[in-house]
Amino acid sequence: MENRRTLAVLGARGVGKSSVVERFCYNRFYDNYNPTIMAMEHVTLKIDGKQYQCDIMDPAGQDDFSTLGPNVTIGVHGYILVFSVRERGSFEMLPGLNSNLLVALSGQKVPTLLVGNQSDCGTNERQVSVEEGKQLGKELKINYVECSAKSGEGVKEVFVTLLRDVNRTIADEVVDEGFKCSIS
Ligand SMILES: Nc1nc2c(ncn2[C@@H]2O[C@H](COP(=O)(O)OP(=O)(O)OP(=O)(O)O)[C@@H](O)[C@H]2O)c(=O)[nH]1
């Protein structure tokens, strides 16, 4: 018997949302870029001695999140807002995305994590500093972490951190079995 958690990964195009999910679920990384329309991955994992079925929604990246449909607002237990530390625009659009999300959720507080991906890049390529990421996290009242889907660094922590937040807000429930892969 597992507890079910549904997460959604939101952010601009090409920041590495699918790559972060792919790294977490399958521990693999692709250098090529294939824009996603909508993907849903399933993984089971154990956190703090309990087994969870995690459904991870990976919708298409957008530059404008003025419309957030029910597919990404209903039944989602936690959000990962991703930007690329190599792409300042993807960082600057997140306050807008966060406030549109709050409106779409009618003010309901859903655990959310701010994630700077592509932390493997060289300092000369970096367009957003760690301090700026933390500062935005403070402004949005959400935690900030960095990761690299390419190297894998920090990726598991992204999901475990968010799932622990989710677990603090919702009770466990019993769900059916039927998922793809498992992480121990
Ligand atoms: N160096 C580096 N490249 C990355 C990283 N994550 C993703 N990429 C690359 O960035 C490109 C876009 O990655 P995707 O995972 O497809 O990005 P996405 O945000 O899902 O894109 P959309 O489907 O358009 O929303 C690909 O070429 C990836 O290989 C990372 O951590 N480091």
PDB file of C-alpha atoms and ligand atoms in Angstrom:
ATOM      1  CA  MET A   1       0.000   0.000   0.000  1.00  0.00           C
ATOM      2  CA  GLU A   2       1.466   3.323  -1.059  1.00  0.00           C
ATOM      3  CA  ASN A   3       0.611   6.909  -0.446  1.00  0.00           C
ATOM      4  CA  ARG A   4       0.062   8.866  -3.616  1.00  0.00           C
ATOM      5  CA  ARG A   5       1.633  12.230  -4.303  1.00  0.00           C
ATOM      6  CA  THR A   6       1.116  14.297  -7.444  1.00  0.00           C
ATOM      7  CA  LEU A   7       3.742  16.901  -8.303  1.00  0.00           C
ATOM      8  CA  ALA A   8       3.908  19.387 -11.176  1.00  0.00           C
ATOM      9  CA  VAL A   9       7.089  20.841 -12.647  1.00  0.00           C
ATOM     10  CA  LEU A  10       6.586  24.313 -14.116  1.00  0.00           C
ATOM     11  CA  GLY A  11       8.871  26.823 -15.778  1.00  0.00           C
ATOM     12  CA  ALA A  12       9.982  28.380 -19.048  1.00  0.00           C
ATOM     13  CA  ARG A  13      10.894  26.409 -22.167  1.00  0.00           C
ATOM     14  CA  GLY A  14      14.191  24.578 -22.221  1.00  0.00           C
ATOM     15  CA  VAL A  15      15.211  25.143 -18.590  1.00  0.00           C
ATOM     16  CA  GLY A  16      15.541  21.387 -18.049  1.00  0.00           C
ATOM     17  CA  LYS A  17      12.229  20.374 -16.469  1.00  0.00           C
ATOM     18  CA  SER A  18      12.009  17.074 -18.342  1.00  0.00           C
ATOM     19  CA  SER A  19      15.706  16.441 -17.748  1.00  0.00           C
ATOM     20  CA  VAL A  20      15.308  16.899 -13.990  1.00  0.00           C
ATOM     21  CA  VAL A  21      12.352  14.486 -13.976  1.00  0.00           C
ATOM     22  CA  GLU A  22      14.218  12.027 -16.218  1.00  0.00           C
ATOM     23  CA  ARG A  23      17.251  12.126 -13.934  1.00  0.00           C
ATOM     24  CA  PHE A  24      15.121  11.544 -10.874  1.00  0.00           C
ATOM     25  CA  CYS A  25      12.974   8.743 -12.305  1.00  0.00           C
ATOM     26  CA  TYR A  26      15.464   6.936 -14.540  1.00  0.00           C
ATOM     27  CA  ASN A  27      18.877   8.327 -13.549  1.00  0.00           C
ATOM     28  CA  ARG A  28      19.688   9.296 -17.145  1.00  0.00           C
ATOM     29  CA  PHE A  29      20.347  12.486 -19.082  1.00  0.00           C
ATOM     30  CA  TYR A  30      20.105  13.466 -22.747  1.00  0.00           C
ATOM     31  CA  ASP A  31      22.035  16.349 -24.282  1.00  0.00           C
ATOM     32  CA  ASN A  32      19.495  16.849 -27.048  1.00  0.00           C
ATOM     33  CA  TYR A  33      16.437  19.040 -26.629  1.00  0.00           C
ATOM     34  CA  ASN A  34      12.996  17.649 -27.440  1.00  0.00           C
ATOM     35  CA  PRO A  35      10.283  20.096 -26.357  1.00  0.00           C
ATOM     36  CA  THR A  36       7.633  18.405 -24.230  1.00  0.00           C
ATOM     37  CA  ILE A  37       3.909  18.785 -24.818  1.00  0.00           C
ATOM     38  CA  MET A  38       2.788  17.004 -21.647  1.00  0.00           C
ATOM     39  CA  ALA A  39       4.450  14.135 -19.858  1.00  0.00           C
ATOM     40  CA  MET A  40       3.568  12.220 -16.721  1.00  0.00           C
ATOM     41  CA  GLU A  41       6.132  10.046 -15.009  1.00  0.00           C
ATOM     42  CA  HIS A  42       5.554   7.652 -12.145  1.00  0.00           C
ATOM     43  CA  VAL A  43       8.009   6.566  -9.540  1.00  0.00           C
ATOM     44  CA  THR A  44       7.905   4.889  -6.175  1.00  0.00           C
ATOM     45  CA  LEU A  45      10.223   5.955  -3.431  1.00  0.00           C
ATOM     46  CA  LYS A  46      10.705   5.586   0.260  1.00  0.00           C
ATOM     47  CA  ILE A  47      10.945   8.677   2.427  1.00  0.00           C
ATOM     48  CA  ASP A  48      11.392   8.508   6.163  1.00  0.00           C
ATOM     49  CA  GLY A  49      10.483   4.806   6.162  1.00  0.00           C
ATOM     50  CA  LYS A  50       7.258   5.180   4.155  1.00  0.00           C
ATOM     51  CA  GLN A  51       6.611   4.185   0.548  1.00  0.00           C
ATOM     52  CA  TYR A  52       5.137   6.763  -1.839  1.00  0.00           C
ATOM     53  CA  GLN A  53       3.802   6.581  -5.343  1.00  0.00           C
ATOM     54  CA  CYS A  54       4.759   9.797  -6.974  1.00  0.00           C
ATOM     55  CA  ASP A  55       3.128  11.032 -10.184  1.00  0.00           C
ATOM     56  CA  ILE A  56       5.177  13.811 -11.737  1.00  0.00           C
ATOM     57  CA  MET A  57       3.488  16.069 -14.239  1.00  0.00           C
ATOM     58  CA  ASP A  58       5.780  17.726 -16.778  1.00  0.00           C
ATOM     59  CA  PRO A  59       3.780  20.101 -18.959  1.00  0.00           C
ATOM     60  CA  ALA A  60       5.182  22.112 -21.867  1.00  0.00           C
ATOM     61  CA  GLY A  61       7.392  24.996 -20.852  1.00  0.00           C
ATOM     62  CA  GLN A  62       5.833  28.407 -21.418  1.00  0.00           C
ATOM     63  CA  ASP A  63       7.094  31.950 -21.510  1.00  0.00           C
ATOM     64  CA  ASP A  64       3.697  33.202 -20.445  1.00  0.00           C
ATOM     65  CA  PHE A  65       1.806  31.408 -17.706  1.00  0.00           C
ATOM     66  CA  SER A  66      -1.217  33.701 -17.714  1.00  0.00           C
ATOM     67  CA  THR A  67      -3.416  30.644 -18.263  1.00  0.00           C
ATOM     68  CA  LEU A  68      -2.975  27.770 -15.836  1.00  0.00           C
ATOM     69  CA  GLY A  69      -5.554  25.120 -16.612  1.00  0.00           C
ATOM     70  CA  PRO A  70      -7.187  22.641 -14.239  1.00  0.00           C
ATOM     71  CA  ASN A  71      -4.772  19.933 -15.371  1.00  0.00           C
ATOM     72  CA  VAL A  72      -2.008  21.671 -13.430  1.00  0.00           C
ATOM     73  CA  THR A  73      -4.073  23.085 -10.583  1.00  0.00           C
ATOM     74  CA  ILE A  74      -6.456  20.322  -9.498  1.00  0.00           C
ATOM     75  CA  GLY A  75      -5.151  17.469  -7.392  1.00  0.00           C
ATOM     76  CA  VAL A  76      -1.534  18.665  -7.349  1.00  0.00           C
ATOM     77  CA  HIS A  77       0.144  18.241  -3.966  1.00  0.00           C
ATOM     78  CA  GLY A  78       3.334  20.136  -4.718  1.00  0.00           C
ATOM     79  CA  TYR A  79       4.953  22.375  -7.324  1.00  0.00           C
ATOM     80  CA  ILE A  80       8.523  22.635  -8.525  1.00  0.00           C
ATOM     81  CA  LEU A  81       9.172  26.010 -10.173  1.00  0.00           C
ATOM     82  CA  VAL A  82      12.269  25.583 -12.319  1.00  0.00           C
ATOM     83  CA  PHE A  83      14.525  28.091 -14.005  1.00  0.00           C
ATOM     84  CA  SER A  84      17.943  27.733 -15.578  1.00  0.00           C
ATOM     85  CA  VAL A  85      20.779  29.542 -13.813  1.00  0.00           C
ATOM     86  CA  ARG A  86      22.132  30.106 -17.353  1.00  0.00           C
ATOM     87  CA  GLU A  87      19.012  31.908 -18.567  1.00  0.00           C
ATOM     88  CA  ARG A  88      18.063  35.064 -16.694  1.00  0.00           C
ATOM     89  CA  GLY A  89      14.718  35.389 -18.452  1.00  0.00           C
ATOM     90  CA  SER A  90      13.615  32.030 -17.081  1.00  0.00           C
ATOM     91  CA  PHE A  91      14.338  33.350 -13.560  1.00  0.00           C
ATOM     92  CA  GLU A  92      12.652  36.715 -14.033  1.00  0.00           C
ATOM     93  CA  MET A  93       9.381  35.180 -15.198  1.00  0.00           C
ATOM     94  CA  LEU A  94       8.924  33.110 -12.041  1.00  0.00           C
ATOM     95  CA  PRO A  95       7.354  35.762  -9.756  1.00  0.00           C
ATOM     96  CA  GLY A  96       4.646  36.162 -12.413  1.00  0.00           C
ATOM     97  CA  LEU A  97       4.181  32.420 -12.686  1.00  0.00           C
ATOM     98  CA  ASN A  98       4.004  32.091  -8.894  1.00  0.00           C
ATOM     99  CA  SER A  99       1.335  34.787  -8.555  1.00  0.00           C
ATOM    100  CA  ASN A 100      -0.699  33.352 -11.445  1.00  0.00           C
ATOM    101  CA  LEU A 101      -0.488  29.995  -9.718  1.00  0.00           C
ATOM    102  CA  LEU A 102      -1.742  31.461  -6.436  1.00  0.00           C
ATOM    103  CA  VAL A 103      -4.677  33.035  -8.264  1.00  0.00           C
ATOM    104  CA  ALA A 104      -5.430  29.794 -10.120  1.00  0.00           C
ATOM    105  CA  LEU A 105      -5.339  27.952  -6.773  1.00  0.00           C
ATOM    106  CA  SER A 106      -7.708  30.546  -5.276  1.00  0.00           C
ATOM    107  CA  GLY A 107      -5.187  31.362  -2.587  1.00  0.00           C
ATOM    108  CA  GLN A 108      -4.897  27.732  -1.439  1.00  0.00           C
ATOM    109  CA  LYS A 109      -1.333  27.162  -0.174  1.00  0.00           C
ATOM    110  CA  VAL A 110       0.307  24.249  -1.951  1.00  0.00           C
ATOM    111  CA  PRO A 111       3.913  23.340  -1.075  1.00  0.00           C
ATOM    112  CA  THR A 112       6.233  24.793  -3.700  1.00  0.00           C
ATOM    113  CA  LEU A 113       9.984  24.679  -4.243  1.00  0.00           C
ATOM    114  CA  LEU A 114      12.065  27.093  -6.320  1.00  0.00           C
ATOM    115  CA  VAL A 115      14.765  25.267  -8.274  1.00  0.00           C
ATOM    116  CA  GLY A 116      17.745  26.649 -10.183  1.00  0.00           C
ATOM    117  CA  ASN A 117      18.739  23.927 -12.660  1.00  0.00           C
ATOM    118  CA  GLN A 118      21.907  23.637 -14.760  1.00  0.00           C
ATOM    119  CA  SER A 119      24.129  24.366 -11.756  1.00  0.00           C
ATOM    120  CA  ASP A 120      26.887  22.426 -13.542  1.00  0.00           C
ATOM    121  CA  CYS A 121      27.561  25.422 -15.794  1.00  0.00           C
ATOM    122  CA  GLY A 122      30.772  27.434 -15.476  1.00  0.00           C
ATOM    123  CA  THR A 123      30.788  30.739 -13.576  1.00  0.00           C
ATOM    124  CA  ASN A 124      31.171  32.606 -16.864  1.00  0.00           C
ATOM    125  CA  GLU A 125      27.917  31.067 -18.123  1.00  0.00           C
ATOM    126  CA  ARG A 126      25.911  31.710 -14.956  1.00  0.00           C
ATOM    127  CA  GLN A 127      23.311  34.490 -15.273  1.00  0.00           C
ATOM    128  CA  VAL A 128      21.659  34.019 -11.872  1.00  0.00           C
ATOM    129  CA  SER A 129      23.678  33.767  -8.653  1.00  0.00           C
ATOM    130  CA  VAL A 130      22.904  31.495  -5.715  1.00  0.00           C
ATOM    131  CA  GLU A 131      22.207  34.631  -3.632  1.00  0.00           C
ATOM    132  CA  GLU A 132      19.660  35.895  -6.158  1.00  0.00           C
ATOM    133  CA  GLY A 133      17.945  32.514  -6.131  1.00  0.00           C
ATOM    134  CA  LYS A 134      17.770  32.561  -2.329  1.00  0.00           C
ATOM    135  CA  GLN A 135      16.515  36.143  -2.366  1.00  0.00           C
ATOM    136  CA  LEU A 136      13.700  35.297  -4.766  1.00  0.00           C
ATOM    137  CA  GLY A 137      12.830  32.295  -2.605  1.00  0.00           C
ATOM    138  CA  LYS A 138      12.534  34.627   0.388  1.00  0.00           C
ATOM    139  CA  GLU A 139      10.326  37.028  -1.556  1.00  0.00           C
ATOM    140  CA  LEU A 140       8.050  34.223  -2.709  1.00  0.00           C
ATOM    141  CA  LYS A 141       8.217  32.570   0.741  1.00  0.00           C
ATOM    142  CA  ILE A 142       9.412  29.276  -0.686  1.00  0.00           C
ATOM    143  CA  ASN A 143      12.690  27.374  -0.326  1.00  0.00           C
ATOM    144  CA  TYR A 144      15.384  27.633  -2.973  1.00  0.00           C
ATOM    145  CA  VAL A 145      17.673  24.822  -4.074  1.00  0.00           C
ATOM    146  CA  GLU A 146      19.945  24.245  -7.051  1.00  0.00           C
ATOM    147  CA  CYS A 147      20.502  21.102  -9.057  1.00  0.00           C
ATOM    148  CA  SER A 148      21.985  19.757 -12.231  1.00  0.00           C
ATOM    149  CA  ALA A 149      20.036  17.247 -14.278  1.00  0.00           C
ATOM    150  CA  LYS A 150      23.261  16.734 -16.219  1.00  0.00           C
ATOM    151  CA  SER A 151      25.466  15.664 -13.307  1.00  0.00           C
ATOM    152  CA  GLY A 152      22.573  14.543 -11.114  1.00  0.00           C
ATOM    153  CA  GLU A 153      23.737  16.739  -8.244  1.00  0.00           C
ATOM    154  CA  GLY A 154      20.897  17.904  -6.030  1.00  0.00           C
ATOM    155  CA  VAL A 155      18.128  16.270  -8.077  1.00  0.00           C
ATOM    156  CA  LYS A 156      16.992  13.677  -5.549  1.00  0.00           C
ATOM    157  CA  GLU A 157      17.066  16.394  -2.856  1.00  0.00           C
ATOM    158  CA  VAL A 158      14.635  18.500  -4.922  1.00  0.00           C
ATOM    159  CA  PHE A 159      11.975  15.807  -4.812  1.00  0.00           C
ATOM    160  CA  VAL A 160      12.656  14.611  -1.283  1.00  0.00           C
ATOM    161  CA  THR A 161      12.550  18.184   0.063  1.00  0.00           C
ATOM    162  CA  LEU A 162       9.259  18.911  -1.667  1.00  0.00           C
ATOM    163  CA  LEU A 163       7.714  15.586  -0.697  1.00  0.00           C
ATOM    164  CA  ARG A 164       8.623  16.171   2.942  1.00  0.00           C
ATOM    165  CA  ASP A 165       6.879  19.560   2.702  1.00  0.00           C
ATOM    166  CA  VAL A 166       3.856  17.873   1.142  1.00  0.00           C
ATOM    167  CA  ASN A 167       3.830  15.242   3.867  1.00  0.00           C
ATOM    168  CA  ARG A 168       3.638  17.973   6.478  1.00  0.00           C
ATOM    169  CA  THR A 169       0.467  19.307   4.870  1.00  0.00           C
ATOM    170  CA  ILE A 170      -1.514  16.236   3.865  1.00  0.00           C
ATOM    171  CA  ALA A 171      -2.459  12.953   5.443  1.00  0.00           C
ATOM    172  CA  ASP A 172      -1.465   9.611   3.991  1.00  0.00           C
ATOM    173  CA  GLU A 173      -3.986   7.796   1.855  1.00  0.00           C
ATOM    174  CA  VAL A 174      -4.275   4.364   0.320  1.00  0.00           C
ATOM    175  CA  VAL A 175      -4.059   4.084  -3.471  1.00  0.00           C
ATOM    176  CA  ASP A 176      -4.016   1.377  -6.122  1.00  0.00           C
ATOM    177  CA  GLU A 177      -0.815  -0.109  -7.410  1.00  0.00           C
ATOM    178  CA  GLY A 178       0.383   0.258 -11.021  1.00  0.00           C
ATOM    179  CA  PHE A 179       3.450   2.342 -11.709  1.00  0.00           C
ATOM    180  CA  LYS A 180       6.618   2.154 -13.708  1.00  0.00           C
ATOM    181  CA  CYS A 181       9.791   2.204 -11.706  1.00  0.00           C
ATOM    182  CA  SER A 182      11.246   2.324  -8.251  1.00  0.00           C
ATOM    183  CA  ILE A 183      13.988   4.239  -6.495  1.00  0.00           C
ATOM    184  CA  SER A 184      15.371   2.910  -3.266  1.00  0.00           C
TER     185      SER A 184
HETATM  186  N1  LIG B   1      24.274  21.652 -18.905  1.00  0.00           N
HETATM  187  C1  LIG B   1      23.039  21.273 -18.607  1.00  0.00           C
HETATM  188  N2  LIG B   1      22.120  21.130 -19.574  1.00  0.00           N
HETATM  189  C2  LIG B   1      20.869  20.750 -19.206  1.00  0.00           C
HETATM  190  C3  LIG B   1      20.519  20.493 -17.865  1.00  0.00           C
HETATM  191  N3  LIG B   1      19.208  20.162 -17.830  1.00  0.00           N
HETATM  192  C4  LIG B   1      18.783  20.179 -19.088  1.00  0.00           C
HETATM  193  N4  LIG B   1      19.772  20.532 -19.942  1.00  0.00           N
HETATM  194  C5  LIG B   1      19.672  20.664 -21.385  1.00  0.00           C
HETATM  195  O1  LIG B   1      18.735  21.698 -21.666  1.00  0.00           O
HETATM  196  C6  LIG B   1      17.947  21.372 -22.820  1.00  0.00           C
HETATM  197  C7  LIG B   1      16.473  21.456 -22.470  1.00  0.00           C
HETATM  198  O2  LIG B   1      16.180  20.431 -21.532  1.00  0.00           O
HETATM  199  P1  LIG B   1      14.679  19.893 -21.310  1.00  0.00           P
HETATM  200  O3  LIG B   1      14.706  18.994 -20.160  1.00  0.00           O
HETATM  201  O4  LIG B   1      14.111  19.378 -22.588  1.00  0.00           O
HETATM  202  O5  LIG B   1      13.949  21.254 -20.950  1.00  0.00           O
HETATM  203  P2  LIG B   1      12.399  21.507 -20.625  1.00  0.00           P
HETATM  204  O6  LIG B   1      12.353  22.569 -19.600  1.00  0.00           O
HETATM  205  O7  LIG B   1      11.704  20.236 -20.306  1.00  0.00           O
HETATM  206  O8  LIG B   1      11.890  22.077 -22.010  1.00  0.00           O
HETATM  207  P3  LIG B   1      10.350  22.188 -22.574  1.00  0.00           P
HETATM  208  O9  LIG B   1       9.924  20.798 -22.950  1.00  0.00           O
HETATM  209  O10 LIG B   1      10.444  23.093 -23.751  1.00  0.00           O
HETATM  210  O11 LIG B   1       9.523  22.780 -21.501  1.00  0.00           O
HETATM  211  C8  LIG B   1      18.408  19.983 -23.274  1.00  0.00           C
HETATM  212  O12 LIG B   1      19.329  20.156 -24.328  1.00  0.00           O
HETATM  213  C9  LIG B   1      19.092  19.405 -22.036  1.00  0.00           C
HETATM  214  O13 LIG B   1      20.102  18.480 -22.375  1.00  0.00           O
HETATM  215  C10 LIG B   1      21.533  20.639 -16.852  1.00  0.00           C
HETATM  216  O14 LIG B   1      21.343  20.446 -15.648  1.00  0.00           O
HETATM  217  N5  LIG B   1      22.774  21.049 -17.286  1.00  0.00           N
END
